[in-house]
Tab-separated table of C-alpha atoms in Angstrom:
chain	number	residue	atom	x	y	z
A	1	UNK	CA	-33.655	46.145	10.297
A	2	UNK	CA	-33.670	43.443	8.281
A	3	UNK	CA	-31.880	43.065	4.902
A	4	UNK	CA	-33.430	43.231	1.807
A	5	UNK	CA	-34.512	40.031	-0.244
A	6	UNK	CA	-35.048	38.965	-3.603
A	7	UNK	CA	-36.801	35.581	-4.953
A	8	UNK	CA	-35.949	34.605	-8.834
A	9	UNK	CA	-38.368	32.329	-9.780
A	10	UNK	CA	-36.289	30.542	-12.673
A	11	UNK	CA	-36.643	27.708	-15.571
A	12	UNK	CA	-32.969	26.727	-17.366
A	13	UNK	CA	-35.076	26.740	-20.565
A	14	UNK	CA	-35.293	30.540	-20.717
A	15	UNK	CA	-31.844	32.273	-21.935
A	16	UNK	CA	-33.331	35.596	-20.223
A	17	UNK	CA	-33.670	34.008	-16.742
A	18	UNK	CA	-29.871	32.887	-17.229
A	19	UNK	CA	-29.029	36.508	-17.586
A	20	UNK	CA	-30.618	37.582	-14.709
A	21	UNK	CA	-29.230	34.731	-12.318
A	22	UNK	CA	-25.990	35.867	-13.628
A	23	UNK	CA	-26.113	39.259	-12.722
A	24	UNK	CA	-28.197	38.597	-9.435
A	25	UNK	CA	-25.072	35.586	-8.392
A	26	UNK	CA	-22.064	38.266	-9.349
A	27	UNK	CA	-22.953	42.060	-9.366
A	28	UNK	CA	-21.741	43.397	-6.408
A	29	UNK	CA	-25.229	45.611	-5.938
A	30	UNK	CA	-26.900	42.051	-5.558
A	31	UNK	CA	-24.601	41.114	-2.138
A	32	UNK	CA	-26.749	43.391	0.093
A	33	UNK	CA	-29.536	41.215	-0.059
A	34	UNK	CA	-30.683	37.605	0.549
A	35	UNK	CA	-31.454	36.135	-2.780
A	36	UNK	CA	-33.421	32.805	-3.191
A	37	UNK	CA	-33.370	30.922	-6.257
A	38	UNK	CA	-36.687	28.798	-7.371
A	39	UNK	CA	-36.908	26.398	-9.797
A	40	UNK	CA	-40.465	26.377	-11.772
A	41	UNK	CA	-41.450	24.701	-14.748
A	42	UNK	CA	-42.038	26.976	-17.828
A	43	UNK	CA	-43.944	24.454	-19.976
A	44	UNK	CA	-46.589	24.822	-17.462
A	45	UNK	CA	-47.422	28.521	-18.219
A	46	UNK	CA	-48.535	27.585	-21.596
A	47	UNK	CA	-51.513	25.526	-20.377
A	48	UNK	CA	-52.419	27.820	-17.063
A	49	UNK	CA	-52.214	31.011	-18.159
A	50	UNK	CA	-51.670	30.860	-22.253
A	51	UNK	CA	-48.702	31.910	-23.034
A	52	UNK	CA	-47.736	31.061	-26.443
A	53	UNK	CA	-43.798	30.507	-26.465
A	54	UNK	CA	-41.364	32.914	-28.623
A	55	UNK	CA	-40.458	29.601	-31.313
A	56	UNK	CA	-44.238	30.190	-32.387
A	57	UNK	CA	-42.969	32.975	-34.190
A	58	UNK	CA	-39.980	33.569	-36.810
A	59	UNK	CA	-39.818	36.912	-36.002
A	60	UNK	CA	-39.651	36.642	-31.877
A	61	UNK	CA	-36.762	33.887	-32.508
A	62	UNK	CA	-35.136	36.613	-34.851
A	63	UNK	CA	-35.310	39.562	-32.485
A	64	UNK	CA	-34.575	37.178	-29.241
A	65	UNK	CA	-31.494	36.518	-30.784
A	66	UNK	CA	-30.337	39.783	-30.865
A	67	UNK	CA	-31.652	40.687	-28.100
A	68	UNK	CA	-29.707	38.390	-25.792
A	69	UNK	CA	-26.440	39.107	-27.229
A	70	UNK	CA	-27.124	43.040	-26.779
A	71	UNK	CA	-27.210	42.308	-23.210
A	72	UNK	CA	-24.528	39.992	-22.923
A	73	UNK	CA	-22.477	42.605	-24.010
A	74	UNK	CA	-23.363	45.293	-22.091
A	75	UNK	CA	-23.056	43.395	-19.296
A	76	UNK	CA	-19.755	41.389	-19.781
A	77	UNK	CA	-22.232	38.129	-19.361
A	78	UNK	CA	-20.730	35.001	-20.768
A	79	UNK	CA	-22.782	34.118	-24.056
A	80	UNK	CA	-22.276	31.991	-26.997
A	81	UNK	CA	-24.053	32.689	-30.287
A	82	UNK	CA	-27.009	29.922	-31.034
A	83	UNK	CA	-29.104	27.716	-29.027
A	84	UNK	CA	-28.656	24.234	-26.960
A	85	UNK	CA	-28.490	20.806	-28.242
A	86	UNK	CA	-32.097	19.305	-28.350
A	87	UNK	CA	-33.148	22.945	-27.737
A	88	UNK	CA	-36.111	24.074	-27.789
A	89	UNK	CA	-38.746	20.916	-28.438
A	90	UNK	CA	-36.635	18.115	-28.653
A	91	UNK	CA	-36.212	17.548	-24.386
A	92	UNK	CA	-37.738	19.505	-21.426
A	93	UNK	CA	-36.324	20.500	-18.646
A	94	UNK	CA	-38.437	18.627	-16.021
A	95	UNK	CA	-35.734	16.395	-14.366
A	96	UNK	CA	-33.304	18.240	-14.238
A	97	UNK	CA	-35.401	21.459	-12.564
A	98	UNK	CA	-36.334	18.215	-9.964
A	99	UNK	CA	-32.542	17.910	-9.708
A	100	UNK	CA	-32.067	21.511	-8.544
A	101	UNK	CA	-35.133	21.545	-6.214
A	102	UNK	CA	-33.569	18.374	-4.580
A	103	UNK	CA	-30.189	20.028	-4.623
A	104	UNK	CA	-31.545	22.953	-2.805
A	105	UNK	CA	-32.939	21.058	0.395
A	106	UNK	CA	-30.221	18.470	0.398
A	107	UNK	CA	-27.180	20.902	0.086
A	108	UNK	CA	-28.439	24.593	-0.169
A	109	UNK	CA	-25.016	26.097	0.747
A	110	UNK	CA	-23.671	24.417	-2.648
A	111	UNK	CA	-27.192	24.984	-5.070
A	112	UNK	CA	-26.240	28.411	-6.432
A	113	UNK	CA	-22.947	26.920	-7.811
A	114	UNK	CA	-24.754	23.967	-9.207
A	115	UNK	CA	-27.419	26.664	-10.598
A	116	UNK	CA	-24.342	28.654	-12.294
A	117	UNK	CA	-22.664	25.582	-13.776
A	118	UNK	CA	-25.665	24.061	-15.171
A	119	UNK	CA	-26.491	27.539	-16.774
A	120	UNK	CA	-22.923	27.960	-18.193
A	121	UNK	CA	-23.071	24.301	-19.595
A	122	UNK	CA	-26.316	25.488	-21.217
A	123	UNK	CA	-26.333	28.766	-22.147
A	124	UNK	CA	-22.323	29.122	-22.591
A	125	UNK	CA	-21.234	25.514	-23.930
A	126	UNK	CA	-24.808	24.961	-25.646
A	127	UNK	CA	-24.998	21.238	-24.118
A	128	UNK	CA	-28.433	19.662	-23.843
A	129	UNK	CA	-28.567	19.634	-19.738
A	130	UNK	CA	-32.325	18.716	-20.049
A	131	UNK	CA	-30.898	15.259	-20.282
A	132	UNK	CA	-29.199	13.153	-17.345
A	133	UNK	CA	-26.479	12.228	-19.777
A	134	UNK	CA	-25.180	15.717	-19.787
A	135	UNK	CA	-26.426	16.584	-16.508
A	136	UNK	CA	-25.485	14.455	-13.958
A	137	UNK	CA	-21.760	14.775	-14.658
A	138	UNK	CA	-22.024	18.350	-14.070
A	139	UNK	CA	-24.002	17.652	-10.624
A	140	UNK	CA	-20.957	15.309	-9.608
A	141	UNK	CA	-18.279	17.989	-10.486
A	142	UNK	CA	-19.679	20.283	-8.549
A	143	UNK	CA	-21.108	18.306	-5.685
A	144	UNK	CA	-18.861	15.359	-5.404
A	145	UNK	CA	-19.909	11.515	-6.289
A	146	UNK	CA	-21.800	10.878	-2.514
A	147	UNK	CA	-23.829	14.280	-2.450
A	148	UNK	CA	-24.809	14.019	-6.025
A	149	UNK	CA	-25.698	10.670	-5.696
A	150	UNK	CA	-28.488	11.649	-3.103
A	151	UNK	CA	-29.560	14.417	-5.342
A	152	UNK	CA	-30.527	12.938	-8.268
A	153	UNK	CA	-31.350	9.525	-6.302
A	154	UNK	CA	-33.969	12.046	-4.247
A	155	UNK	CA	-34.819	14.131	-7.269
A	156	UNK	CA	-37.053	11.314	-8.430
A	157	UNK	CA	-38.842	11.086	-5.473
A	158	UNK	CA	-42.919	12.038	-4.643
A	159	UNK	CA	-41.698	15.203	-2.395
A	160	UNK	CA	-39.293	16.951	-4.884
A	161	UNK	CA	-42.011	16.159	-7.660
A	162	UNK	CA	-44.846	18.034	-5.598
A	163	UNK	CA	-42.506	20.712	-4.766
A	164	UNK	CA	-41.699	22.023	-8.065
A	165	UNK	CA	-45.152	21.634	-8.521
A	166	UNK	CA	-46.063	24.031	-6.024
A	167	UNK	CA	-43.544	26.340	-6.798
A	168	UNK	CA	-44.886	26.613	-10.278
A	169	UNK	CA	-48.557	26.828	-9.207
A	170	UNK	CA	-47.608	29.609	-6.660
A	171	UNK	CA	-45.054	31.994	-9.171
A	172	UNK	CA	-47.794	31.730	-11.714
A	173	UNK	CA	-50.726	32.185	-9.064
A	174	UNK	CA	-48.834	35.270	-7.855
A	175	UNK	CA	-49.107	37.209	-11.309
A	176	UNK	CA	-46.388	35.691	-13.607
A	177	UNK	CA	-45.889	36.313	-17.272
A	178	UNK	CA	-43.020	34.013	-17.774
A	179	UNK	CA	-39.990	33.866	-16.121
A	180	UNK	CA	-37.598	35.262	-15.206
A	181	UNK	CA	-40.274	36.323	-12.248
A	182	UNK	CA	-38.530	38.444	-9.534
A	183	UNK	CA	-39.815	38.976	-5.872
A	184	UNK	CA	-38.602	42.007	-4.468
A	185	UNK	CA	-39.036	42.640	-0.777
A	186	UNK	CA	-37.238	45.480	0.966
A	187	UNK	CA	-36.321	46.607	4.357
A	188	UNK	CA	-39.679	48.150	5.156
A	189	UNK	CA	-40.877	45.100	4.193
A	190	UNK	CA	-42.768	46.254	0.650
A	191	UNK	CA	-43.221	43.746	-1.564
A	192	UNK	CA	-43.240	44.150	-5.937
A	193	UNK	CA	-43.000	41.701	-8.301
A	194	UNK	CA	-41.040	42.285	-11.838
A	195	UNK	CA	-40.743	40.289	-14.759
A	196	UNK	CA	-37.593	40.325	-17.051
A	197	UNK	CA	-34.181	40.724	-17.121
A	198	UNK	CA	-34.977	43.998	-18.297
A	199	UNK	CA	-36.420	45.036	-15.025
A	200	UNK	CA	-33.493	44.301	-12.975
A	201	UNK	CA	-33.004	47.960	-12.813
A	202	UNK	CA	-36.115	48.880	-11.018
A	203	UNK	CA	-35.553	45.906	-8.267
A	204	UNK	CA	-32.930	47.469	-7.291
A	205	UNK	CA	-34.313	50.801	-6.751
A	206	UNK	CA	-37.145	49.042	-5.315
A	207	UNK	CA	-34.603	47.227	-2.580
A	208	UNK	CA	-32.890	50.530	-1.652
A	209	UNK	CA	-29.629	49.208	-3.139
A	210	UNK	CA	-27.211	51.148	-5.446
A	211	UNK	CA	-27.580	52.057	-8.656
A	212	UNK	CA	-27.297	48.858	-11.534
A	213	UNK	CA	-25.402	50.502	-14.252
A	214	UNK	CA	-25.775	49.144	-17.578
A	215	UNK	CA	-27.782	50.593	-20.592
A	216	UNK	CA	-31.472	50.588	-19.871
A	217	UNK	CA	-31.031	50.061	-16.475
C-alpha cells in the first residue's frame, strides 16, 4: 500500500506557511508520509483571485501578531517577536522562490534544508532573504560554493521562471485561499485540500497518521 503524501504549497512571505513547514519538516507524526514542498508566489493571489493582504488592515496586523506567537509557543516553534527587514512592501519574494524551485530540481535531496534555513533566517533572525544580498550566502552555507552557484546561476533562467509560474497557476486553480495550501492524499488514495496552519490537525486525521497534539489541533 502505498504511503501517505502531503504537498505544502508555500511562499517565504507568509509567517503562517513557516509554521507549518516547521512542524511538517520535524514532528515525528509528519515522517510517515512523503511530503513535497512547492514554492508559489503569493503576490499573485491578489490579482487572480482577490485576496486583499492582512497589512490592508491595522487590526489583521494586530491580531496576526498575536496570533503567531500563540502558536509558536504551543508548539516549541522557533519565533522572534516583529517582522523582516524590508518586510512586507519594501522587496518581494520572487527570486528567491526561483532560487528554491531551481534548488529543488538541481539538488532535491538538499532543498528541505535550504527551505528550513532560509525560513529561520527570515522568520527567526528577521533578515530580508527577498534580496540576493542576504540570500545567496545562506544558499552557499548550506549547499556549498559549486552547487549554489548552479542554483542561483539556473534560477534566472526561462524554465525555473515558467515553473513557479505554473505552480502558482495550478495551487490557486485547485481552490486556494492563500497559502499555506496543503494537499493531503492518503493510502486509499483520497485526496483533500486544507488551508492554514490551523488545519494541520485535520491532515493528519485525514492521512491516517497519529494524533498532532497541540491546542486546537
Amino acid at each position: 500500500m502505498p504511503r501517505p503524501h502531503l504537498t505544502l504549497f508555500f511562499d517565504l512571505h507568509s509567517p503562517y506557511s513557516y509554521l507549518a513547514f516547521y512542524v511538517l519538516h520535524n514532528s515525528p507524526v509528519f515522517r510517515k508520509c512523503d511530503v513535497t514542498y512547492i514554492p508559489v508566489l503569493l503576490v499573485a493571489f491578489i490579482k487572480a483571485i482577490g485576496v486583499q493582504p492582512p497589512w490592508s488592515s491595522p487590526n489583521k496586523v494586530k491580531y496576526m501578531t498575536s496570533d503567531i506567537t500563540r502558536w509558536s509557543r504551543d508548539f516549541n516553534i522557533p519565533w522572534t517577536p516583529g517582522w523582516p527587514e524590508n518586510y512586507p512592501f519594501k522587496a518581494t519574494t520572487l527570486k528567491v522562490q526561483r532560487v528554491l524551485t531551481a534548488c529543488s530540481l538541481e539538488c532535491p535531496e538538499r532543498y528541505p534544508n535550504l527551505l528550513a534555513a532560509l525560513y529561520h533566517a527570515f522568520w527567526v533572525d528577521k533578515k530580508g532573504v527577498q534580496l540576493p544580498g542576504v540570500y545567496e550566502p545562506i544558499v552557499m552555507s548550506v549547499l556549498g560554493r559549486e552547487v549554489a552557484g548552479r542554483v542561483v546561476e539556473r534560477s534566472t533562467d526561462e524554465e525555473i521562471k515558467t515553473l513557479l509560474k505554473h505552480h502558482t497557476d495550478k495551487c490557486i486553480a485547485s481552490g486556494a485561499p492563500g497559502v499555506p495550501w496543503l494537499k493531503a492524499v492518503n493510502q486509499d488514495g483520497q485526496e483533500e485540500y486544507f488551508w492554514g496552519f490551523d488545519h494541520l490537525g485535520q491532515v493528519a486525521r485525514h492521512l491516517g497518521l497519529e494524533k498532532l497534539s497541540g491546542p486546537h489541533l
